[in-house]
mmCIF file with all atom_site columns, C-alpha atoms in Angstrom:
data_model
loop_
_atom_site.group_PDB
_atom_site.id
_atom_site.type_symbol
_atom_site.label_atom_id
_atom_site.label_alt_id
_atom_site.label_comp_id
_atom_site.label_asym_id
_atom_site.label_entity_id
_atom_site.label_seq_id
_atom_site.pdbx_PDB_ins_code
_atom_site.Cartn_x
_atom_site.Cartn_y
_atom_site.Cartn_z
_atom_site.occupancy
_atom_site.B_iso_or_equiv
_atom_site.pdbx_formal_charge
_atom_site.auth_seq_id
_atom_site.auth_comp_id
_atom_site.auth_asym_id
_atom_site.auth_atom_id
_atom_site.pdbx_PDB_model_num
ATOM 1   C CA . MET A 1 1   ? 3.553   -38.585 -58.995 1.00 43.00 ? 31  MET A CA 1
ATOM 2   C CA . MET A 1 2   ? 2.355   -36.617 -56.636 1.00 45.00 ? 32  MET A CA 1
ATOM 3   C CA . ARG A 1 3   ? 0.316   -33.376 -57.374 1.00 46.00 ? 33  ARG A CA 1
ATOM 4   C CA . THR A 1 4   ? 2.087   -30.254 -56.751 1.00 41.00 ? 34  THR A CA 1
ATOM 5   C CA . GLY A 1 5   ? 1.460   -26.447 -56.555 1.00 41.00 ? 35  GLY A CA 1
ATOM 6   C CA . THR A 1 6   ? -0.320  -23.708 -54.859 1.00 44.00 ? 36  THR A CA 1
ATOM 7   C CA . GLY A 1 7   ? -2.536  -25.172 -52.029 1.00 59.00 ? 37  GLY A CA 1
ATOM 8   C CA . CYS A 1 8   ? -0.665  -28.479 -52.145 1.00 87.00 ? 38  CYS A CA 1
ATOM 9   C CA . VAL A 1 9   ? 1.697   -29.692 -49.487 1.00 96.00 ? 39  VAL A CA 1
ATOM 10  C CA . ASP A 1 10  ? 4.103   -32.725 -48.992 1.00 96.00 ? 40  ASP A CA 1
ATOM 11  C CA . ARG A 1 11  ? 3.113   -34.560 -46.158 1.00 97.00 ? 41  ARG A CA 1
ATOM 12  C CA . PRO A 1 12  ? 4.336   -38.034 -47.096 1.00 98.00 ? 42  PRO A CA 1
ATOM 13  C CA . SER A 1 13  ? 3.122   -41.416 -45.622 1.00 98.00 ? 43  SER A CA 1
ATOM 14  C CA . PRO A 1 14  ? 5.885   -44.310 -45.259 1.00 98.00 ? 44  PRO A CA 1
ATOM 15  C CA . ASN A 1 15  ? 2.203   -46.488 -45.489 1.00 98.00 ? 45  ASN A CA 1
ATOM 16  C CA . HIS A 1 16  ? 2.582   -47.735 -48.923 1.00 98.00 ? 46  HIS A CA 1
ATOM 17  C CA . GLY A 1 17  ? 3.983   -50.340 -51.329 1.00 98.00 ? 47  GLY A CA 1
ATOM 18  C CA . PRO A 1 18  ? 4.689   -51.291 -55.133 1.00 98.00 ? 48  PRO A CA 1
ATOM 19  C CA . ARG A 1 19  ? 1.772   -51.718 -57.192 1.00 97.00 ? 49  ARG A CA 1
ATOM 20  C CA . PRO A 1 20  ? 2.068   -54.848 -58.985 1.00 96.00 ? 50  PRO A CA 1
ATOM 21  C CA . GLU A 1 21  ? 3.619   -55.805 -62.276 1.00 95.00 ? 51  GLU A CA 1
ATOM 22  C CA . GLY A 1 22  ? 1.270   -54.836 -65.379 1.00 93.00 ? 52  GLY A CA 1
ATOM 23  C CA . VAL A 1 23  ? -1.498  -53.105 -62.911 1.00 95.00 ? 53  VAL A CA 1
ATOM 24  C CA . GLY A 1 24  ? -2.251  -49.605 -63.490 1.00 94.00 ? 54  GLY A CA 1
ATOM 25  C CA . VAL A 1 25  ? -4.458  -47.123 -62.090 1.00 98.00 ? 55  VAL A CA 1
ATOM 26  C CA . GLU A 1 26  ? -8.255  -47.711 -62.983 1.00 97.00 ? 56  GLU A CA 1
ATOM 27  C CA . LEU A 1 27  ? -10.119 -46.005 -60.346 1.00 98.00 ? 57  LEU A CA 1
ATOM 28  C CA . LEU A 1 28  ? -10.409 -43.025 -58.176 1.00 98.00 ? 58  LEU A CA 1
ATOM 29  C CA . ILE A 1 29  ? -11.879 -44.035 -54.815 1.00 98.00 ? 59  ILE A CA 1
ATOM 30  C CA . LEU A 1 30  ? -13.569 -40.672 -52.281 1.00 99.00 ? 60  LEU A CA 1
ATOM 31  C CA . HIS A 1 31  ? -13.216 -41.283 -48.419 1.00 98.00 ? 61  HIS A CA 1
ATOM 32  C CA . TYR A 1 32  ? -14.092 -39.073 -45.862 1.00 98.00 ? 62  TYR A CA 1
ATOM 33  C CA . THR A 1 33  ? -11.593 -38.817 -43.084 1.00 98.00 ? 63  THR A CA 1
ATOM 34  C CA . GLY A 1 34  ? -13.872 -39.926 -40.116 1.00 98.00 ? 64  GLY A CA 1
ATOM 35  C CA . MET A 1 35  ? -12.238 -38.247 -37.368 1.00 98.00 ? 65  MET A CA 1
ATOM 36  C CA . PRO A 1 36  ? -12.797 -35.562 -35.034 1.00 97.00 ? 66  PRO A CA 1
ATOM 37  C CA . THR A 1 37  ? -9.828  -33.400 -36.880 1.00 97.00 ? 67  THR A CA 1
ATOM 38  C CA . ALA A 1 38  ? -7.759  -32.707 -39.594 1.00 98.00 ? 68  ALA A CA 1
ATOM 39  C CA . GLU A 1 39  ? -4.921  -33.159 -37.658 1.00 98.00 ? 69  GLU A CA 1
ATOM 40  C CA . SER A 1 40  ? -5.579  -36.192 -36.198 1.00 98.00 ? 70  SER A CA 1
ATOM 41  C CA . ALA A 1 41  ? -6.745  -37.476 -39.425 1.00 98.00 ? 71  ALA A CA 1
ATOM 42  C CA . LEU A 1 42  ? -3.497  -36.707 -41.179 1.00 98.00 ? 72  LEU A CA 1
ATOM 43  C CA . THR A 1 43  ? -1.471  -37.596 -38.187 1.00 98.00 ? 73  THR A CA 1
ATOM 44  C CA . ARG A 1 44  ? -2.807  -41.163 -38.795 1.00 98.00 ? 74  ARG A CA 1
ATOM 45  C CA . LEU A 1 45  ? -2.292  -41.656 -42.436 1.00 98.00 ? 75  LEU A CA 1
ATOM 46  C CA . CYS A 1 46  ? 1.002   -40.887 -41.700 1.00 98.00 ? 76  CYS A CA 1
ATOM 47  C CA . ASP A 1 47  ? 1.482   -42.961 -38.564 1.00 98.00 ? 77  ASP A CA 1
ATOM 48  C CA . PRO A 1 48  ? 3.733   -46.206 -39.756 1.00 98.00 ? 78  PRO A CA 1
ATOM 49  C CA . ASP A 1 49  ? 1.815   -48.104 -36.610 1.00 98.00 ? 79  ASP A CA 1
ATOM 50  C CA . ALA A 1 50  ? -1.636  -47.434 -38.517 1.00 97.00 ? 80  ALA A CA 1
ATOM 51  C CA . GLN A 1 51  ? -0.920  -48.894 -41.294 1.00 97.00 ? 81  GLN A CA 1
ATOM 52  C CA . VAL A 1 52  ? -2.958  -46.875 -43.592 1.00 98.00 ? 82  VAL A CA 1
ATOM 53  C CA . SER A 1 53  ? -2.683  -44.457 -45.933 1.00 98.00 ? 83  SER A CA 1
ATOM 54  C CA . ALA A 1 54  ? -4.383  -42.547 -48.668 1.00 98.00 ? 84  ALA A CA 1
ATOM 55  C CA . HIS A 1 55  ? -2.633  -40.542 -51.766 1.00 98.00 ? 85  HIS A CA 1
ATOM 56  C CA . TYR A 1 56  ? -4.511  -37.296 -51.077 1.00 98.00 ? 86  TYR A CA 1
ATOM 57  C CA . THR A 1 57  ? -6.093  -35.789 -48.215 1.00 98.00 ? 87  THR A CA 1
ATOM 58  C CA . VAL A 1 58  ? -8.400  -32.191 -49.207 1.00 98.00 ? 88  VAL A CA 1
ATOM 59  C CA . ASP A 1 59  ? -9.147  -29.984 -45.975 1.00 98.00 ? 89  ASP A CA 1
ATOM 60  C CA . GLU A 1 60  ? -12.407 -28.107 -45.455 1.00 98.00 ? 90  GLU A CA 1
ATOM 61  C CA . ASP A 1 61  ? -10.886 -24.797 -46.383 1.00 97.00 ? 91  ASP A CA 1
ATOM 62  C CA . GLY A 1 62  ? -9.444  -26.713 -49.471 1.00 97.00 ? 92  GLY A CA 1
ATOM 63  C CA . ALA A 1 63  ? -6.039  -27.096 -48.587 1.00 97.00 ? 93  ALA A CA 1
ATOM 64  C CA . VAL A 1 64  ? -4.877  -30.826 -50.147 1.00 98.00 ? 94  VAL A CA 1
ATOM 65  C CA . TYR A 1 65  ? -1.892  -32.423 -48.518 1.00 98.00 ? 95  TYR A CA 1
ATOM 66  C CA . ALA A 1 66  ? 0.438   -35.091 -50.436 1.00 98.00 ? 96  ALA A CA 1
ATOM 67  C CA . HIS A 1 67  ? 0.861   -38.525 -48.673 1.00 98.00 ? 97  HIS A CA 1
ATOM 68  C CA . VAL A 1 68  ? 1.985   -40.926 -51.722 1.00 98.00 ? 98  VAL A CA 1
ATOM 69  C CA . PRO A 1 69  ? 3.079   -41.162 -55.035 1.00 97.00 ? 99  PRO A CA 1
ATOM 70  C CA . GLU A 1 70  ? 0.743   -41.669 -57.682 1.00 97.00 ? 100 GLU A CA 1
ATOM 71  C CA . ASP A 1 71  ? 3.010   -44.908 -58.763 1.00 97.00 ? 101 ASP A CA 1
ATOM 72  C CA . ARG A 1 72  ? 2.780   -46.792 -55.526 1.00 98.00 ? 102 ARG A CA 1
ATOM 73  C CA . ARG A 1 73  ? -0.231  -48.887 -53.822 1.00 98.00 ? 103 ARG A CA 1
ATOM 74  C CA . ALA A 1 74  ? -1.777  -46.885 -50.823 1.00 98.00 ? 104 ALA A CA 1
ATOM 75  C CA . TRP A 1 75  ? -3.743  -48.590 -48.004 1.00 98.00 ? 105 TRP A CA 1
ATOM 76  C CA . HIS A 1 76  ? -6.877  -46.980 -48.270 1.00 98.00 ? 106 HIS A CA 1
ATOM 77  C CA . ALA A 1 77  ? -9.476  -49.219 -49.731 1.00 97.00 ? 107 ALA A CA 1
ATOM 78  C CA . GLY A 1 78  ? -9.207  -52.313 -47.292 1.00 95.00 ? 108 GLY A CA 1
ATOM 79  C CA . LEU A 1 79  ? -11.058 -54.873 -48.086 1.00 95.00 ? 109 LEU A CA 1
ATOM 80  C CA . SER A 1 80  ? -13.439 -54.067 -51.235 1.00 97.00 ? 110 SER A CA 1
ATOM 81  C CA . SER A 1 81  ? -13.838 -54.669 -54.864 1.00 97.00 ? 111 SER A CA 1
ATOM 82  C CA . TRP A 1 82  ? -15.675 -53.378 -57.818 1.00 97.00 ? 112 TRP A CA 1
ATOM 83  C CA . ARG A 1 83  ? -16.864 -54.927 -61.109 1.00 96.00 ? 113 ARG A CA 1
ATOM 84  C CA . GLY A 1 84  ? -15.916 -58.731 -59.662 1.00 94.00 ? 114 GLY A CA 1
ATOM 85  C CA . ARG A 1 85  ? -11.942 -57.149 -59.315 1.00 94.00 ? 115 ARG A CA 1
ATOM 86  C CA . ALA A 1 86  ? -10.825 -57.427 -55.494 1.00 94.00 ? 116 ALA A CA 1
ATOM 87  C CA . ASP A 1 87  ? -7.414  -55.630 -54.470 1.00 94.00 ? 117 ASP A CA 1
ATOM 88  C CA . VAL A 1 88  ? -8.933  -51.914 -54.914 1.00 98.00 ? 118 VAL A CA 1
ATOM 89  C CA . ASN A 1 89  ? -5.559  -50.661 -53.916 1.00 98.00 ? 119 ASN A CA 1
ATOM 90  C CA . SER A 1 90  ? -3.835  -51.991 -56.206 1.00 98.00 ? 120 SER A CA 1
ATOM 91  C CA . ARG A 1 91  ? -5.945  -50.472 -59.395 1.00 97.00 ? 121 ARG A CA 1
ATOM 92  C CA . SER A 1 92  ? -6.765  -46.597 -57.268 1.00 98.00 ? 122 SER A CA 1
ATOM 93  C CA . ILE A 1 93  ? -6.271  -43.547 -56.360 1.00 98.00 ? 123 ILE A CA 1
ATOM 94  C CA . GLY A 1 94  ? -7.209  -42.640 -52.646 1.00 98.00 ? 124 GLY A CA 1
ATOM 95  C CA . ILE A 1 95  ? -8.492  -39.128 -51.716 1.00 98.00 ? 125 ILE A CA 1
ATOM 96  C CA . GLU A 1 96  ? -9.633  -38.922 -48.197 1.00 98.00 ? 126 GLU A CA 1
ATOM 97  C CA . ILE A 1 97  ? -11.649 -35.341 -47.625 1.00 98.00 ? 127 ILE A CA 1
ATOM 98  C CA . VAL A 1 98  ? -11.537 -33.847 -44.247 1.00 98.00 ? 128 VAL A CA 1
ATOM 99  C CA . ASN A 1 99  ? -14.966 -34.505 -42.707 1.00 98.00 ? 129 ASN A CA 1
ATOM 100 C CA . PRO A 1 100 ? -15.602 -35.949 -39.230 1.00 98.00 ? 130 PRO A CA 1
ATOM 101 C CA . GLY A 1 101 ? -18.396 -38.936 -40.653 1.00 98.00 ? 131 GLY A CA 1
ATOM 102 C CA . HIS A 1 102 ? -21.418 -40.189 -39.136 1.00 97.00 ? 132 HIS A CA 1
ATOM 103 C CA . GLU A 1 103 ? -19.459 -41.097 -35.856 1.00 96.00 ? 133 GLU A CA 1
ATOM 104 C CA . PHE A 1 104 ? -17.950 -37.677 -34.883 1.00 97.00 ? 134 PHE A CA 1
ATOM 105 C CA . GLY A 1 105 ? -20.694 -35.226 -36.430 1.00 97.00 ? 135 GLY A CA 1
ATOM 106 C CA . TYR A 1 106 ? -21.551 -35.573 -40.299 1.00 98.00 ? 136 TYR A CA 1
ATOM 107 C CA . ARG A 1 107 ? -22.139 -32.202 -41.627 1.00 98.00 ? 137 ARG A CA 1
ATOM 108 C CA . PRO A 1 108 ? -21.907 -31.041 -45.079 1.00 98.00 ? 138 PRO A CA 1
ATOM 109 C CA . PHE A 1 109 ? -18.686 -30.492 -47.304 1.00 98.00 ? 139 PHE A CA 1
ATOM 110 C CA . PRO A 1 110 ? -17.720 -26.765 -47.535 1.00 98.00 ? 140 PRO A CA 1
ATOM 111 C CA . ALA A 1 111 ? -17.983 -25.607 -51.785 1.00 98.00 ? 141 ALA A CA 1
ATOM 112 C CA . VAL A 1 112 ? -14.580 -24.536 -50.879 1.00 98.00 ? 142 VAL A CA 1
ATOM 113 C CA . GLN A 1 113 ? -13.587 -28.197 -50.336 1.00 98.00 ? 143 GLN A CA 1
ATOM 114 C CA . MET A 1 114 ? -16.039 -29.563 -52.775 1.00 98.00 ? 144 MET A CA 1
ATOM 115 C CA . ALA A 1 115 ? -14.188 -27.600 -55.456 1.00 98.00 ? 145 ALA A CA 1
ATOM 116 C CA . ALA A 1 116 ? -10.779 -28.460 -54.356 1.00 98.00 ? 146 ALA A CA 1
ATOM 117 C CA . VAL A 1 117 ? -11.531 -32.149 -54.723 1.00 98.00 ? 147 VAL A CA 1
ATOM 118 C CA . ALA A 1 118 ? -13.016 -31.383 -57.891 1.00 98.00 ? 148 ALA A CA 1
ATOM 119 C CA . ASP A 1 119 ? -9.651  -30.206 -59.388 1.00 98.00 ? 149 ASP A CA 1
ATOM 120 C CA . LEU A 1 120 ? -7.868  -32.658 -57.652 1.00 98.00 ? 150 LEU A CA 1
ATOM 121 C CA . CYS A 1 121 ? -10.263 -35.408 -59.533 1.00 98.00 ? 151 CYS A CA 1
ATOM 122 C CA . LEU A 1 122 ? -9.712  -33.952 -62.912 1.00 98.00 ? 152 LEU A CA 1
ATOM 123 C CA . ASP A 1 123 ? -5.949  -33.741 -62.479 1.00 97.00 ? 153 ASP A CA 1
ATOM 124 C CA . ILE A 1 124 ? -6.021  -37.398 -61.262 1.00 98.00 ? 154 ILE A CA 1
ATOM 125 C CA . MET A 1 125 ? -8.193  -38.725 -63.902 1.00 98.00 ? 155 MET A CA 1
ATOM 126 C CA . GLY A 1 126 ? -6.711  -36.820 -66.995 1.00 97.00 ? 156 GLY A CA 1
ATOM 127 C CA . ARG A 1 127 ? -3.617  -38.260 -66.044 1.00 96.00 ? 157 ARG A CA 1
ATOM 128 C CA . HIS A 1 128 ? -4.679  -41.518 -65.696 1.00 97.00 ? 158 HIS A CA 1
ATOM 129 C CA . GLY A 1 129 ? -7.108  -42.094 -68.280 1.00 98.00 ? 159 GLY A CA 1
ATOM 130 C CA . ILE A 1 130 ? -10.030 -42.955 -65.623 1.00 98.00 ? 160 ILE A CA 1
ATOM 131 C CA . ALA A 1 131 ? -13.444 -42.544 -66.772 1.00 98.00 ? 161 ALA A CA 1
ATOM 132 C CA . PRO A 1 132 ? -16.108 -40.819 -64.950 1.00 98.00 ? 162 PRO A CA 1
ATOM 133 C CA . ALA A 1 133 ? -17.944 -43.962 -64.172 1.00 97.00 ? 163 ALA A CA 1
ATOM 134 C CA . ASP A 1 134 ? -14.978 -45.432 -62.522 1.00 98.00 ? 164 ASP A CA 1
ATOM 135 C CA . VAL A 1 135 ? -14.928 -42.328 -59.812 1.00 98.00 ? 165 VAL A CA 1
ATOM 136 C CA . LEU A 1 136 ? -16.420 -43.949 -57.046 1.00 98.00 ? 166 LEU A CA 1
ATOM 137 C CA . GLY A 1 137 ? -17.059 -43.891 -52.821 1.00 98.00 ? 167 GLY A CA 1
ATOM 138 C CA . HIS A 1 138 ? -15.753 -46.143 -50.650 1.00 98.00 ? 168 HIS A CA 1
ATOM 139 C CA . SER A 1 139 ? -18.831 -47.253 -49.364 1.00 98.00 ? 169 SER A CA 1
ATOM 140 C CA . ASP A 1 140 ? -19.403 -48.939 -53.174 1.00 98.00 ? 170 ASP A CA 1
ATOM 141 C CA . ILE A 1 141 ? -16.628 -50.896 -52.947 1.00 98.00 ? 171 ILE A CA 1
ATOM 142 C CA . ALA A 1 142 ? -16.798 -51.970 -49.353 1.00 97.00 ? 172 ALA A CA 1
ATOM 143 C CA . PRO A 1 143 ? -20.384 -51.592 -48.427 1.00 97.00 ? 173 PRO A CA 1
ATOM 144 C CA . ALA A 1 144 ? -20.633 -53.607 -45.567 1.00 95.00 ? 174 ALA A CA 1
ATOM 145 C CA . ARG A 1 145 ? -18.442 -52.195 -43.837 1.00 95.00 ? 175 ARG A CA 1
ATOM 146 C CA . LYS A 1 146 ? -18.279 -48.539 -45.156 1.00 97.00 ? 176 LYS A CA 1
ATOM 147 C CA . GLU A 1 147 ? -20.360 -45.428 -45.518 1.00 97.00 ? 177 GLU A CA 1
ATOM 148 C CA . ASP A 1 148 ? -18.187 -42.468 -46.651 1.00 98.00 ? 178 ASP A CA 1
ATOM 149 C CA . PRO A 1 149 ? -17.727 -40.121 -48.413 1.00 98.00 ? 179 PRO A CA 1
ATOM 150 C CA . GLY A 1 150 ? -22.272 -40.446 -47.504 1.00 98.00 ? 180 GLY A CA 1
ATOM 151 C CA . GLU A 1 151 ? -25.484 -38.779 -48.215 1.00 98.00 ? 181 GLU A CA 1
ATOM 152 C CA . LEU A 1 152 ? -24.290 -35.160 -47.627 1.00 98.00 ? 182 LEU A CA 1
ATOM 153 C CA . PHE A 1 153 ? -21.218 -35.326 -50.252 1.00 98.00 ? 183 PHE A CA 1
ATOM 154 C CA . ASP A 1 154 ? -21.839 -33.579 -53.922 1.00 98.00 ? 184 ASP A CA 1
ATOM 155 C CA . TRP A 1 155 ? -21.894 -36.232 -55.980 1.00 98.00 ? 185 TRP A CA 1
ATOM 156 C CA . PRO A 1 156 ? -24.034 -34.297 -58.716 1.00 97.00 ? 186 PRO A CA 1
ATOM 157 C CA . GLY A 1 157 ? -21.668 -31.115 -58.769 1.00 98.00 ? 187 GLY A CA 1
ATOM 158 C CA . LEU A 1 158 ? -19.197 -33.194 -59.215 1.00 98.00 ? 188 LEU A CA 1
ATOM 159 C CA . ALA A 1 159 ? -20.797 -35.178 -61.997 1.00 98.00 ? 189 ALA A CA 1
ATOM 160 C CA . ALA A 1 160 ? -21.759 -31.705 -63.457 1.00 97.00 ? 190 ALA A CA 1
ATOM 161 C CA . ARG A 1 161 ? -17.670 -31.107 -63.741 1.00 98.00 ? 191 ARG A CA 1
ATOM 162 C CA . GLY A 1 162 ? -17.068 -34.530 -65.633 1.00 98.00 ? 192 GLY A CA 1
ATOM 163 C CA . ILE A 1 163 ? -16.472 -36.462 -62.347 1.00 98.00 ? 193 ILE A CA 1
ATOM 164 C CA . GLY A 1 164 ? -18.327 -39.345 -61.894 1.00 98.00 ? 194 GLY A CA 1
ATOM 165 C CA . LEU A 1 165 ? -22.129 -40.161 -62.893 1.00 98.00 ? 195 LEU A CA 1
ATOM 166 C CA . TRP A 1 166 ? -25.253 -38.416 -62.009 1.00 97.00 ? 196 TRP A CA 1
ATOM 167 C CA . PRO A 1 167 ? -28.364 -40.268 -63.274 1.00 93.00 ? 197 PRO A CA 1
ATOM 168 C CA . GLU A 1 168 ? -30.842 -38.701 -64.613 1.00 79.00 ? 198 GLU A CA 1
ATOM 169 C CA . PRO A 1 169 ? -33.670 -41.060 -64.982 1.00 68.00 ? 199 PRO A CA 1
ATOM 170 C CA . THR A 1 170 ? -36.641 -40.609 -67.301 1.00 66.00 ? 200 THR A CA 1
ATOM 171 C CA . ALA A 1 171 ? -40.200 -39.589 -65.892 1.00 63.00 ? 201 ALA A CA 1
ATOM 172 C CA . VAL A 1 172 ? -41.637 -43.305 -67.196 1.00 59.00 ? 202 VAL A CA 1
ATOM 173 C CA . ASP A 1 173 ? -39.426 -46.400 -67.004 1.00 57.00 ? 203 ASP A CA 1
ATOM 174 C CA . ASP A 1 174 ? -41.389 -49.072 -69.059 1.00 54.00 ? 204 ASP A CA 1
ATOM 175 C CA . SER A 1 175 ? -38.511 -51.390 -68.255 1.00 57.00 ? 205 SER A CA 1
ATOM 176 C CA . ALA A 1 176 ? -39.560 -54.995 -67.443 1.00 52.00 ? 206 ALA A CA 1
ATOM 177 C CA . ASP A 1 177 ? -37.185 -55.415 -64.341 1.00 57.00 ? 207 ASP A CA 1
ATOM 178 C CA . SER A 1 178 ? -38.902 -55.732 -61.112 1.00 60.00 ? 208 SER A CA 1
ATOM 179 C CA . VAL A 1 179 ? -37.465 -54.792 -57.481 1.00 60.00 ? 209 VAL A CA 1
ATOM 180 C CA . GLU A 1 180 ? -36.844 -58.643 -57.365 1.00 61.00 ? 210 GLU A CA 1
ATOM 181 C CA . ASP A 1 181 ? -33.967 -58.271 -60.060 1.00 83.00 ? 211 ASP A CA 1
ATOM 182 C CA . VAL A 1 182 ? -32.132 -55.112 -57.628 1.00 91.00 ? 212 VAL A CA 1
ATOM 183 C CA . ALA A 1 183 ? -29.595 -57.413 -56.847 1.00 91.00 ? 213 ALA A CA 1
ATOM 184 C CA . ALA A 1 184 ? -28.841 -58.917 -60.383 1.00 92.00 ? 214 ALA A CA 1
ATOM 185 C CA . LEU A 1 185 ? -28.931 -54.980 -61.655 1.00 94.00 ? 215 LEU A CA 1
ATOM 186 C CA . LEU A 1 186 ? -26.387 -54.149 -58.525 1.00 96.00 ? 216 LEU A CA 1
ATOM 187 C CA . GLU A 1 187 ? -24.157 -56.177 -59.809 1.00 96.00 ? 217 GLU A CA 1
ATOM 188 C CA . ARG A 1 188 ? -24.184 -55.578 -63.041 1.00 96.00 ? 218 ARG A CA 1
ATOM 189 C CA . TYR A 1 189 ? -23.145 -51.665 -62.240 1.00 97.00 ? 219 TYR A CA 1
ATOM 190 C CA . GLY A 1 190 ? -20.526 -53.090 -60.305 1.00 97.00 ? 220 GLY A CA 1
ATOM 191 C CA . TYR A 1 191 ? -21.105 -54.100 -56.819 1.00 97.00 ? 221 TYR A CA 1
ATOM 192 C CA . ASP A 1 192 ? -20.550 -57.328 -55.222 1.00 95.00 ? 222 ASP A CA 1
ATOM 193 C CA . ALA A 1 193 ? -23.922 -58.844 -54.563 1.00 89.00 ? 223 ALA A CA 1
ATOM 194 C CA . ALA A 1 194 ? -22.287 -61.245 -52.195 1.00 87.00 ? 224 ALA A CA 1
ATOM 195 C CA . GLU A 1 195 ? -21.883 -58.164 -49.852 1.00 89.00 ? 225 GLU A CA 1
ATOM 196 C CA . SER A 1 196 ? -24.718 -56.780 -47.651 1.00 87.00 ? 226 SER A CA 1
ATOM 197 C CA . ARG A 1 197 ? -26.113 -53.551 -47.560 1.00 94.00 ? 227 ARG A CA 1
ATOM 198 C CA . ILE A 1 198 ? -25.493 -52.966 -51.468 1.00 96.00 ? 228 ILE A CA 1
ATOM 199 C CA . LEU A 1 199 ? -28.541 -51.033 -52.471 1.00 96.00 ? 229 LEU A CA 1
ATOM 200 C CA . LEU A 1 200 ? -28.003 -48.829 -48.987 1.00 97.00 ? 230 LEU A CA 1
ATOM 201 C CA . SER A 1 201 ? -25.035 -48.043 -50.339 1.00 97.00 ? 231 SER A CA 1
ATOM 202 C CA . PHE A 1 202 ? -26.062 -47.110 -53.983 1.00 98.00 ? 232 PHE A CA 1
ATOM 203 C CA . GLN A 1 203 ? -28.768 -45.311 -52.333 1.00 97.00 ? 233 GLN A CA 1
ATOM 204 C CA . ARG A 1 204 ? -26.077 -43.362 -50.548 1.00 97.00 ? 234 ARG A CA 1
ATOM 205 C CA . HIS A 1 205 ? -24.591 -42.855 -53.577 1.00 98.00 ? 235 HIS A CA 1
ATOM 206 C CA . PHE A 1 206 ? -27.027 -42.248 -56.424 1.00 97.00 ? 236 PHE A CA 1
ATOM 207 C CA . HIS A 1 207 ? -30.395 -41.905 -53.876 1.00 96.00 ? 237 HIS A CA 1
ATOM 208 C CA . PRO A 1 208 ? -29.986 -39.999 -50.821 1.00 96.00 ? 238 PRO A CA 1
ATOM 209 C CA . GLU A 1 209 ? -33.369 -38.911 -49.978 1.00 94.00 ? 239 GLU A CA 1
ATOM 210 C CA . ARG A 1 210 ? -34.609 -42.618 -49.376 1.00 93.00 ? 240 ARG A CA 1
ATOM 211 C CA . LEU A 1 211 ? -31.628 -44.236 -47.115 1.00 97.00 ? 241 LEU A CA 1
ATOM 212 C CA . THR A 1 212 ? -33.782 -47.611 -46.553 1.00 95.00 ? 242 THR A CA 1
ATOM 213 C CA . GLY A 1 213 ? -32.169 -50.196 -48.035 1.00 95.00 ? 243 GLY A CA 1
ATOM 214 C CA . GLU A 1 214 ? -34.744 -51.118 -49.509 1.00 92.00 ? 244 GLU A CA 1
ATOM 215 C CA . PRO A 1 215 ? -36.072 -50.948 -53.086 1.00 90.00 ? 245 PRO A CA 1
ATOM 216 C CA . ASP A 1 216 ? -38.331 -48.237 -54.482 1.00 89.00 ? 246 ASP A CA 1
ATOM 217 C CA . PRO A 1 217 ? -39.763 -47.121 -58.216 1.00 88.00 ? 247 PRO A CA 1
ATOM 218 C CA . GLU A 1 218 ? -37.166 -43.799 -58.127 1.00 89.00 ? 248 GLU A CA 1
ATOM 219 C CA . THR A 1 219 ? -34.239 -46.327 -56.943 1.00 91.00 ? 249 THR A CA 1
ATOM 220 C CA . LEU A 1 220 ? -34.859 -48.936 -59.793 1.00 91.00 ? 250 LEU A CA 1
ATOM 221 C CA . ARG A 1 221 ? -35.428 -45.751 -61.978 1.00 90.00 ? 251 ARG A CA 1
ATOM 222 C CA . ARG A 1 222 ? -32.062 -43.930 -60.894 1.00 93.00 ? 252 ARG A CA 1
ATOM 223 C CA . LEU A 1 223 ? -30.057 -47.514 -61.429 1.00 94.00 ? 253 LEU A CA 1
ATOM 224 C CA . ARG A 1 224 ? -31.417 -48.233 -65.031 1.00 92.00 ? 254 ARG A CA 1
ATOM 225 C CA . ALA A 1 225 ? -30.030 -44.563 -66.248 1.00 93.00 ? 255 ALA A CA 1
ATOM 226 C CA . LEU A 1 226 ? -26.674 -45.972 -64.927 1.00 96.00 ? 256 LEU A CA 1
ATOM 227 C CA . LEU A 1 227 ? -26.848 -48.744 -66.363 1.00 94.00 ? 257 LEU A CA 1
ATOM 228 C CA . ARG A 1 228 ? -27.955 -47.186 -69.681 1.00 92.00 ? 258 ARG A CA 1
ATOM 229 C CA . MET A 1 229 ? -25.421 -44.111 -69.558 1.00 94.00 ? 259 MET A CA 1
ATOM 230 C CA . THR A 1 230 ? -22.656 -46.750 -68.702 1.00 95.00 ? 260 THR A CA 1
ATOM 231 C CA . GLY A 1 231 ? -23.968 -49.551 -71.642 1.00 93.00 ? 261 GLY A CA 1
ATOM 232 C CA . ARG A 1 232 ? -23.760 -52.747 -68.939 1.00 89.00 ? 262 ARG A CA 1
#
């Protein structure tokens, strides 16, 4: 089904297909549009020649556009994987969030837009039983290719509403893990260790104050905190 109601506009895309038999929705993937304007992004998502789509787009004014029914497989994730499983499109819902992105003038996401994103996420999570830990960014599932929704996205605000996780590390972390273990720890959390830039993608989501791609004590504390929160 597609979400309907105030602020939701039906703008269907032809770019979708059936989900494989027996495959349900497990993940919710958040993207930014990465195009100069909302209209250019909406046009592309609905263009059959573009071969891309999402289930929803959320504009900067909070308007929600519905493109693909949730029981259909939209084409938003591309080559990606999470927790050792590829074909993320088949087991996910994709939300595009209007923002020009790093290429066209990346900027903070307005509060009204984030509120609409949160409401939409909660609707979807409730319908499909998606756990907070399974709300991810495009850069989490495709770190070598993607940066979105990026370091300016309000992940802590979403986590406060039960959408995604935000790590609260202890002041002292006496874990025996060392910086040499970081790739294994990231893989335990869900990242594909064969991909490049996985630590940078983790920082972009969970430690945006430090986008170095290099291990440091605070990044490791946050990673270990997330592993404790999820029991992984």
